[in-house]
mmCIF file of C-alpha atoms in Angstrom:
data_model
loop_
_atom_site.group_PDB
_atom_site.id
_atom_site.type_symbol
_atom_site.label_atom_id
_atom_site.label_comp_id
_atom_site.label_asym_id
_atom_site.label_seq_id
_atom_site.Cartn_x
_atom_site.Cartn_y
_atom_site.Cartn_z
ATOM 1 C CA MET A 1 -23.276 -45.699 -13.179
ATOM 2 C CA LYS A 2 -24.973 -42.847 -11.470
ATOM 3 C CA LYS A 3 -22.671 -40.142 -10.830
ATOM 4 C CA GLU A 4 -22.527 -39.802 -6.921
ATOM 5 C CA MET A 5 -23.453 -35.880 -5.373
ATOM 6 C CA PRO A 6 -21.674 -34.161 -2.675
ATOM 7 C CA ASN A 7 -23.382 -34.606 0.567
ATOM 8 C CA TYR A 8 -24.218 -30.945 1.272
ATOM 9 C CA LYS A 9 -25.911 -30.816 4.472
ATOM 10 C CA LYS A 10 -29.567 -29.076 4.878
ATOM 11 C CA ILE A 11 -29.448 -25.433 5.608
ATOM 12 C CA MET A 12 -32.194 -24.227 7.883
ATOM 13 C CA GLU A 13 -35.187 -21.811 6.715
ATOM 14 C CA THR A 14 -36.102 -18.939 9.247
ATOM 15 C CA HIS A 15 -38.956 -16.975 8.701
ATOM 16 C CA GLU A 16 -37.702 -14.290 11.115
ATOM 17 C CA ASN A 17 -34.981 -12.523 9.321
ATOM 18 C CA ASP A 18 -34.857 -10.106 6.658
ATOM 19 C CA PHE A 19 -33.250 -13.058 4.564
ATOM 20 C CA ILE A 20 -33.430 -16.770 4.585
ATOM 21 C CA CYS A 21 -31.329 -19.596 3.361
ATOM 22 C CA ALA A 22 -32.010 -23.301 2.406
ATOM 23 C CA TYR A 23 -30.496 -26.262 0.927
ATOM 24 C CA LYS A 24 -33.324 -28.371 -0.842
ATOM 25 C CA ASN A 25 -33.376 -32.123 -2.457
ATOM 26 C CA SER A 26 -37.066 -32.612 -3.646
ATOM 27 C CA PRO A 27 -38.046 -35.452 -5.164
ATOM 28 C CA ILE A 28 -39.170 -35.511 -8.629
ATOM 29 C CA THR A 29 -43.143 -35.023 -7.898
ATOM 30 C CA GLU A 30 -42.166 -31.361 -6.897
ATOM 31 C CA THR A 31 -42.325 -29.469 -10.134
ATOM 32 C CA GLY A 32 -43.385 -26.247 -8.544
ATOM 33 C CA ILE A 33 -45.232 -23.267 -10.714
ATOM 34 C CA TYR A 34 -44.238 -19.946 -12.421
ATOM 35 C CA HIS A 35 -44.140 -17.683 -9.340
ATOM 36 C CA SER A 36 -42.266 -14.539 -8.467
ATOM 37 C CA HIS A 37 -41.089 -12.879 -5.019
ATOM 38 C CA ASP A 38 -41.088 -9.148 -3.865
ATOM 39 C CA GLY A 39 -37.344 -9.682 -3.017
ATOM 40 C CA TYR A 40 -34.068 -10.948 -4.268
ATOM 41 C CA GLU A 41 -33.432 -14.694 -4.844
ATOM 42 C CA ILE A 42 -30.053 -16.199 -5.441
ATOM 43 C CA TYR A 43 -30.182 -19.816 -6.669
ATOM 44 C CA LEU A 44 -27.401 -22.428 -6.972
ATOM 45 C CA PHE A 45 -28.059 -25.600 -9.071
ATOM 46 C CA LEU A 46 -26.501 -28.327 -7.710
ATOM 47 C CA HIS A 47 -27.722 -31.431 -9.087
ATOM 48 C CA GLY A 48 -30.887 -33.442 -10.881
ATOM 49 C CA ASP A 49 -32.320 -33.193 -14.288
ATOM 50 C CA THR A 50 -34.184 -29.743 -14.386
ATOM 51 C CA LYS A 51 -34.806 -26.760 -16.308
ATOM 52 C CA ILE A 52 -35.196 -23.206 -15.314
ATOM 53 C CA LEU A 53 -37.768 -21.181 -17.279
ATOM 54 C CA LEU A 54 -38.232 -17.228 -17.402
ATOM 55 C CA GLU A 55 -41.185 -15.666 -19.630
ATOM 56 C CA ASN A 56 -38.558 -15.225 -22.221
ATOM 57 C CA ASP A 57 -35.820 -17.778 -21.713
ATOM 58 C CA GLY A 58 -35.255 -21.134 -20.575
ATOM 59 C CA LYS A 59 -32.055 -23.419 -19.831
ATOM 60 C CA ILE A 60 -31.431 -26.961 -19.089
ATOM 61 C CA MET A 61 -29.684 -26.337 -15.881
ATOM 62 C CA GLU A 62 -26.168 -27.585 -15.317
ATOM 63 C CA PRO A 63 -24.322 -28.450 -11.637
ATOM 64 C CA GLY A 64 -22.727 -24.816 -10.737
ATOM 65 C CA ASP A 65 -25.326 -22.699 -12.524
ATOM 66 C CA LEU A 66 -25.861 -19.607 -10.437
ATOM 67 C CA VAL A 67 -28.848 -17.751 -11.048
ATOM 68 C CA LEU A 68 -29.942 -14.557 -9.954
ATOM 69 C CA PHE A 69 -33.548 -13.232 -9.669
ATOM 70 C CA PRO A 70 -34.729 -9.612 -9.058
ATOM 71 C CA PRO A 71 -37.806 -8.808 -7.497
ATOM 72 C CA TYR A 72 -41.159 -9.373 -9.421
ATOM 73 C CA VAL A 73 -39.585 -11.784 -11.979
ATOM 74 C CA PHE A 74 -41.747 -14.631 -12.702
ATOM 75 C CA HIS A 75 -39.743 -18.063 -13.137
ATOM 76 C CA HIS A 76 -40.279 -21.662 -13.197
ATOM 77 C CA ALA A 77 -38.094 -24.747 -11.934
ATOM 78 C CA CYS A 78 -39.260 -28.024 -13.672
ATOM 79 C CA PRO A 79 -37.491 -31.168 -13.037
ATOM 80 C CA MET A 80 -37.389 -33.529 -16.150
ATOM 81 C CA GLY A 81 -35.975 -37.023 -15.038
ATOM 82 C CA THR A 82 -35.995 -39.146 -12.098
ATOM 83 C CA GLU A 83 -33.026 -37.643 -10.111
ATOM 84 C CA ASP A 84 -33.663 -35.612 -6.860
ATOM 85 C CA TYR A 85 -33.394 -32.020 -7.517
ATOM 86 C CA GLY A 86 -30.846 -30.067 -5.169
ATOM 87 C CA ARG A 87 -29.995 -26.350 -4.863
ATOM 88 C CA VAL A 88 -29.376 -23.884 -2.486
ATOM 89 C CA VAL A 89 -31.704 -20.757 -2.129
ATOM 90 C CA ILE A 90 -31.269 -17.145 -0.598
ATOM 91 C CA ASN A 91 -34.156 -15.161 -0.337
ATOM 92 C CA ILE A 92 -33.667 -11.540 0.729
ATOM 93 C CA LYS A 93 -36.350 -9.073 1.360
ATOM 94 C CA GLU A 94 -36.260 -5.890 -0.754
ATOM 95 C CA GLU A 95 -36.446 -3.432 1.952
ATOM 96 C CA TYR A 96 -33.030 -5.118 3.483
ATOM 97 C CA PHE A 97 -31.162 -3.102 1.348
ATOM 98 C CA GLU A 98 -33.102 -0.018 1.219
ATOM 99 C CA ASN A 99 -32.479 0.369 5.137
ATOM 100 C CA LYS A 100 -28.601 -0.010 5.061
ATOM 101 C CA GLY A 101 -27.802 3.296 3.512
ATOM 102 C CA ASP A 102 -25.420 4.355 0.393
ATOM 103 C CA ASP A 103 -22.875 1.516 1.698
ATOM 104 C CA TYR A 104 -24.981 -1.036 0.290
ATOM 105 C CA LYS A 105 -26.371 0.730 -2.844
ATOM 106 C CA HIS A 106 -24.350 -1.641 -5.033
ATOM 107 C CA PHE A 107 -25.116 -4.694 -3.314
ATOM 108 C CA THR A 108 -27.771 -5.474 -6.075
ATOM 109 C CA ASP A 109 -25.673 -4.582 -9.220
ATOM 110 C CA CYS A 110 -25.319 -8.344 -9.411
ATOM 111 C CA PHE A 111 -29.113 -8.714 -10.157
ATOM 112 C CA LYS A 112 -29.294 -6.185 -13.283
ATOM 113 C CA GLN A 113 -28.141 -7.091 -16.475
ATOM 114 C CA GLU A 114 -28.636 -5.412 -20.145
ATOM 115 C CA ASP A 115 -31.456 -7.655 -21.089
ATOM 116 C CA MET A 116 -33.640 -8.585 -17.990
ATOM 117 C CA THR A 117 -35.865 -10.926 -19.926
ATOM 118 C CA LYS A 118 -32.988 -13.336 -19.965
ATOM 119 C CA LEU A 119 -31.602 -15.697 -17.550
ATOM 120 C CA ASN A 120 -28.861 -13.789 -15.430
ATOM 121 C CA ILE A 121 -26.494 -17.024 -14.889
ATOM 122 C CA ILE A 122 -23.092 -17.181 -13.490
ATOM 123 C CA HIS A 123 -21.658 -20.875 -13.726
ATOM 124 C CA LEU A 124 -19.439 -21.647 -10.895
ATOM 125 C CA ASN A 125 -16.634 -24.477 -10.973
ATOM 126 C CA GLN A 126 -16.471 -27.267 -8.288
ATOM 127 C CA GLU A 127 -14.128 -25.094 -6.102
ATOM 128 C CA GLN A 128 -16.373 -22.004 -6.342
ATOM 129 C CA ILE A 129 -19.496 -24.345 -5.419
ATOM 130 C CA ASP A 130 -17.593 -25.737 -2.758
ATOM 131 C CA THR A 131 -16.654 -22.198 -1.164
ATOM 132 C CA PHE A 132 -20.423 -20.996 -1.943
ATOM 133 C CA VAL A 133 -22.154 -23.881 0.177
ATOM 134 C CA GLY A 134 -19.190 -23.593 2.833
ATOM 135 C CA TYR A 135 -20.750 -19.829 3.061
ATOM 136 C CA THR A 136 -24.076 -20.849 3.252
ATOM 137 C CA ASP A 137 -23.512 -23.144 5.659
ATOM 138 C CA LEU A 138 -21.946 -20.827 8.333
ATOM 139 C CA LEU A 139 -24.903 -18.416 7.383
ATOM 140 C CA GLU A 140 -27.216 -21.556 8.690
ATOM 141 C CA LYS A 141 -25.505 -21.865 11.748
ATOM 142 C CA SER A 142 -25.585 -18.428 12.649
ATOM 143 C CA LEU A 143 -29.290 -17.813 11.973
ATOM 144 C CA ASN A 144 -29.968 -21.065 13.956
ATOM 145 C CA GLU A 145 -28.609 -19.236 16.756
ATOM 146 C CA HIS A 146 -30.523 -16.122 16.139
ATOM 147 C CA GLU A 147 -31.038 -14.403 19.502
ATOM 148 C CA GLN A 148 -29.211 -17.266 21.440
ATOM 149 C CA GLU A 149 -25.580 -16.423 20.928
ATOM 150 C CA PHE A 150 -23.792 -13.065 21.190
ATOM 151 C CA GLY A 151 -24.003 -11.386 18.027
ATOM 152 C CA SER A 152 -25.613 -13.902 15.843
ATOM 153 C CA THR A 153 -27.471 -11.429 13.939
ATOM 154 C CA VAL A 154 -24.437 -9.233 13.027
ATOM 155 C CA LEU A 155 -22.540 -12.530 12.194
ATOM 156 C CA ALA A 156 -25.639 -13.707 9.727
ATOM 157 C CA GLU A 157 -25.630 -10.274 8.010
ATOM 158 C CA SER A 158 -21.797 -10.201 7.769
ATOM 159 C CA ILE A 159 -21.719 -13.676 5.994
ATOM 160 C CA LEU A 160 -24.425 -12.616 3.623
ATOM 161 C CA ASN A 161 -22.515 -9.398 2.753
ATOM 162 C CA ILE A 162 -19.439 -11.844 1.701
ATOM 163 C CA ILE A 163 -21.628 -13.719 -0.081
ATOM 164 C CA LEU A 164 -23.227 -10.739 -2.189
ATOM 165 C CA ILE A 165 -19.516 -9.228 -2.525
ATOM 166 C CA THR A 166 -18.092 -12.662 -3.948
ATOM 167 C CA ILE A 167 -21.218 -12.890 -6.352
ATOM 168 C CA ASN A 168 -21.161 -9.288 -7.643
ATOM 169 C CA ARG A 169 -16.994 -9.491 -8.304
ATOM 170 C CA LEU A 170 -17.968 -12.954 -10.311
ATOM 171 C CA ALA A 171 -20.628 -10.967 -12.049
ATOM 172 C CA ASN A 172 -18.199 -8.303 -13.019
ATOM 173 C CA LYS A 173 -16.130 -11.068 -14.648
ATOM 174 C CA LYS A 174 -18.972 -13.303 -16.083
ATOM 175 C CA LYS A 175 -19.117 -14.207 -19.657
ATOM 176 C CA THR A 176 -22.337 -14.593 -20.922
ATOM 177 C CA PRO A 177 -23.212 -18.509 -21.227
ATOM 178 C CA THR A 178 -24.562 -20.007 -24.367
ATOM 179 C CA TYR A 179 -27.229 -22.550 -24.028
ATOM 180 C CA VAL A 180 -30.304 -23.664 -26.294
ATOM 181 C CA ASP A 181 -33.498 -21.498 -25.152
ATOM 182 C CA VAL A 182 -35.928 -24.327 -24.076
ATOM 183 C CA LEU A 183 -39.164 -22.387 -23.827
ATOM 184 C CA PRO A 184 -41.678 -23.099 -26.782
ATOM 185 C CA LYS A 185 -42.385 -19.824 -28.750
ATOM 186 C CA THR A 186 -45.940 -20.302 -28.412
ATOM 187 C CA ILE A 187 -45.833 -19.976 -24.564
ATOM 188 C CA THR A 188 -43.332 -16.867 -25.087
ATOM 189 C CA ASP A 189 -46.180 -15.468 -27.519
ATOM 190 C CA ALA A 190 -48.598 -16.056 -24.537
ATOM 191 C CA PHE A 191 -46.491 -14.187 -22.002
ATOM 192 C CA ASN A 192 -45.839 -11.394 -24.179
ATOM 193 C CA TYR A 193 -49.694 -10.778 -24.824
ATOM 194 C CA ILE A 194 -50.329 -11.114 -21.026
ATOM 195 C CA ASN A 195 -47.834 -8.484 -20.138
ATOM 196 C CA LEU A 196 -48.874 -6.004 -22.985
ATOM 197 C CA HIS A 197 -52.476 -6.195 -22.053
ATOM 198 C CA LEU A 198 -52.355 -7.041 -18.087
ATOM 199 C CA SER A 199 -54.410 -3.970 -17.251
ATOM 200 C CA ASP A 200 -57.291 -4.824 -20.246
ATOM 201 C CA SER A 201 -59.852 -7.356 -19.578
ATOM 202 C CA ILE A 202 -58.007 -10.485 -20.674
ATOM 203 C CA SER A 203 -58.865 -14.131 -20.323
ATOM 204 C CA ALA A 204 -57.729 -17.562 -21.719
ATOM 205 C CA SER A 205 -60.025 -17.224 -24.645
ATOM 206 C CA SER A 206 -58.664 -13.851 -25.586
ATOM 207 C CA VAL A 207 -55.280 -14.641 -25.206
ATOM 208 C CA ALA A 208 -55.881 -17.624 -27.417
ATOM 209 C CA GLU A 209 -58.081 -15.894 -29.956
ATOM 210 C CA ASN A 210 -54.766 -13.256 -30.542
ATOM 211 C CA LEU A 211 -52.644 -15.904 -30.978
ATOM 212 C CA HIS A 212 -54.774 -17.757 -33.516
ATOM 213 C CA LEU A 213 -55.024 -20.777 -31.441
ATOM 214 C CA HIS A 214 -57.757 -23.030 -30.064
ATOM 215 C CA PRO A 215 -58.029 -22.038 -25.999
ATOM 216 C CA VAL A 216 -58.360 -25.760 -25.090
ATOM 217 C CA TYR A 217 -54.966 -26.689 -26.785
ATOM 218 C CA LEU A 218 -53.140 -23.218 -25.870
ATOM 219 C CA ASN A 219 -54.323 -23.694 -21.913
ATOM 220 C CA ARG A 220 -53.046 -27.342 -22.137
ATOM 221 C CA ILE A 221 -49.713 -26.322 -23.324
ATOM 222 C CA PHE A 222 -49.356 -23.663 -21.166
ATOM 223 C CA LYS A 223 -50.148 -25.851 -18.210
ATOM 224 C CA ALA A 224 -47.746 -28.174 -19.239
ATOM 225 C CA ASN A 225 -45.116 -25.981 -19.345
ATOM 226 C CA THR A 226 -46.042 -23.275 -16.349
ATOM 227 C CA GLY A 227 -47.619 -25.698 -14.181
ATOM 228 C CA THR A 228 -50.504 -23.187 -14.125
ATOM 229 C CA SER A 229 -53.943 -22.391 -16.151
ATOM 230 C CA ILE A 230 -53.764 -18.879 -18.322
ATOM 231 C CA GLN A 231 -56.123 -17.785 -16.219
ATOM 232 C CA GLN A 232 -54.456 -18.057 -12.834
ATOM 233 C CA TYR A 233 -51.261 -17.066 -14.194
ATOM 234 C CA ILE A 234 -53.066 -13.678 -15.181
ATOM 235 C CA ILE A 235 -54.094 -13.147 -11.491
ATOM 236 C CA GLU A 236 -50.628 -13.984 -10.157
ATOM 237 C CA LYS A 237 -49.282 -11.581 -12.293
ATOM 238 C CA ARG A 238 -51.456 -8.856 -11.607
ATOM 239 C CA LEU A 239 -51.086 -9.513 -7.837
ATOM 240 C CA ALA A 240 -47.420 -9.064 -8.137
ATOM 241 C CA LEU A 241 -47.706 -5.740 -9.945
ATOM 242 C CA ALA A 242 -50.277 -4.863 -7.339
ATOM 243 C CA LYS A 243 -47.584 -5.684 -4.511
ATOM 244 C CA LYS A 244 -45.178 -3.720 -6.060
ATOM 245 C CA LEU A 245 -47.316 -0.903 -6.681
ATOM 246 C CA LEU A 246 -48.488 -0.730 -3.115
ATOM 247 C CA LYS A 247 -45.053 -0.938 -1.819
ATOM 248 C CA GLU A 248 -44.131 2.255 -4.150
ATOM 249 C CA GLY A 249 -46.903 4.153 -2.053
ATOM 250 C CA ASN A 250 -49.595 4.272 -4.465
ATOM 251 C CA ALA A 251 -53.115 4.295 -3.055
ATOM 252 C CA PRO A 252 -55.054 0.673 -3.088
ATOM 253 C CA ILE A 253 -58.099 2.091 -4.907
ATOM 254 C CA ASP A 254 -55.807 3.237 -7.871
ATOM 255 C CA VAL A 255 -53.859 -0.104 -7.876
ATOM 256 C CA CYS A 256 -57.000 -1.856 -8.406
ATOM 257 C CA PHE A 257 -56.666 -0.399 -11.871
ATOM 258 C CA GLN A 258 -53.492 -0.159 -12.749
ATOM 259 C CA SER A 259 -53.210 -4.041 -11.901
ATOM 260 C CA GLY A 260 -56.133 -4.804 -14.184
ATOM 261 C CA PHE A 261 -58.748 -5.812 -11.402
ATOM 262 C CA ASN A 262 -61.007 -2.824 -12.235
ATOM 263 C CA ASN A 263 -63.479 -3.871 -9.516
ATOM 264 C CA TYR A 264 -62.040 -3.026 -6.069
ATOM 265 C CA SER A 265 -64.243 -5.654 -4.282
ATOM 266 C CA ASN A 266 -62.907 -8.135 -6.221
ATOM 267 C CA PHE A 267 -59.560 -6.692 -5.766
ATOM 268 C CA SER A 268 -59.566 -6.696 -2.007
ATOM 269 C CA ARG A 269 -61.315 -10.196 -1.915
ATOM 270 C CA THR A 270 -58.529 -11.858 -4.399
ATOM 271 C CA PHE A 271 -55.801 -10.197 -2.573
ATOM 272 C CA SER A 272 -56.569 -11.054 0.755
ATOM 273 C CA ASN A 273 -57.323 -14.656 -0.153
ATOM 274 C CA HIS A 274 -53.924 -14.831 -1.703
ATOM 275 C CA THR A 275 -51.440 -13.091 0.893
ATOM 276 C CA GLY A 276 -53.698 -13.294 3.920
ATOM 277 C CA THR A 277 -54.259 -9.595 4.633
ATOM 278 C CA SER A 278 -56.002 -6.618 2.600
ATOM 279 C CA PRO A 279 -54.069 -4.326 0.192
ATOM 280 C CA LYS A 280 -54.048 -1.606 2.723
ATOM 281 C CA GLN A 281 -52.855 -3.761 5.775
ATOM 282 C CA TYR A 282 -50.365 -5.183 3.345
ATOM 283 C CA GLN A 283 -48.989 -1.679 2.401
ATOM 284 C CA MET A 284 -48.925 -0.677 5.989
ATOM 285 C CA SER A 285 -46.732 -4.218 6.923
ATOM 286 C CA VAL A 286 -44.116 -4.435 3.910
ATOM 287 C CA ARG A 287 -41.374 -3.956 6.229
ATOM 288 C CA SER A 288 -42.601 -6.759 8.313
ATOM 289 C CA PRO A 289 -40.432 -10.097 8.580
ATOM 290 C CA PHE A 290 -39.598 -12.166 5.415
ATOM 291 C CA VAL A 291 -42.734 -14.902 4.825
ATOM 292 C CA VAL A 292 -42.037 -17.670 2.602
ATOM 293 C CA HIS A 293 -45.000 -19.126 0.886
#
């Protein structure tokens, strides 16, 4: 008999704040691809048959697994069975904490760990799951009231602060979970090679050559595990690095070469197609409202 899952209500997405919160219950056809965010992500797995993959680690998820992703870390949620895939996700702009001053400088400590190549997981019991979902339900209501009710913005920030304080307290007491890494070594080797040579002139063929594999074979198993081709992944990695460097104040022409594009026209065109804005415009607007894409 199929286990009946808690009926957590949908949590509204908003694009007008420094943070968003959503309950998602996707059908199995939504597999997603490896991606990253230029902000922080809090991810609570509720139900389904799903694995979470980084570039050097992977785990079959269990209800109550709370995963913390810092900015620019590439990850991929991959449903494996026939069940719907339920999770709660909170995304927070990187600048949100920078604008808060010293009182908030430790709020992102929970996103840090000794080995940043491994999944940062806190496992919640059912009581903690219910508490977390209760907080996010209140957060949804306050975001839904944005600019309509007195103090709604302050209330939303207060609830987010409670969530972050709770997570940091749990992180200080957490035990590192033990699990079998489900990411194939060939894929990890491909990721490592791409990361080491991102600013070089690399391609799917050169990655395969250095791993002593046939390009067609490597690209096939890479796409089966990541949802994207090797060449597209290289582009996504370079764009993520470019965003980070632009945020840090580097000149767009320097960012072009530091991120491996080596041709400014190609860099500007690719960046614009991906973000809808030029590198310079992006750099000038990084403190604009959070956008989901």
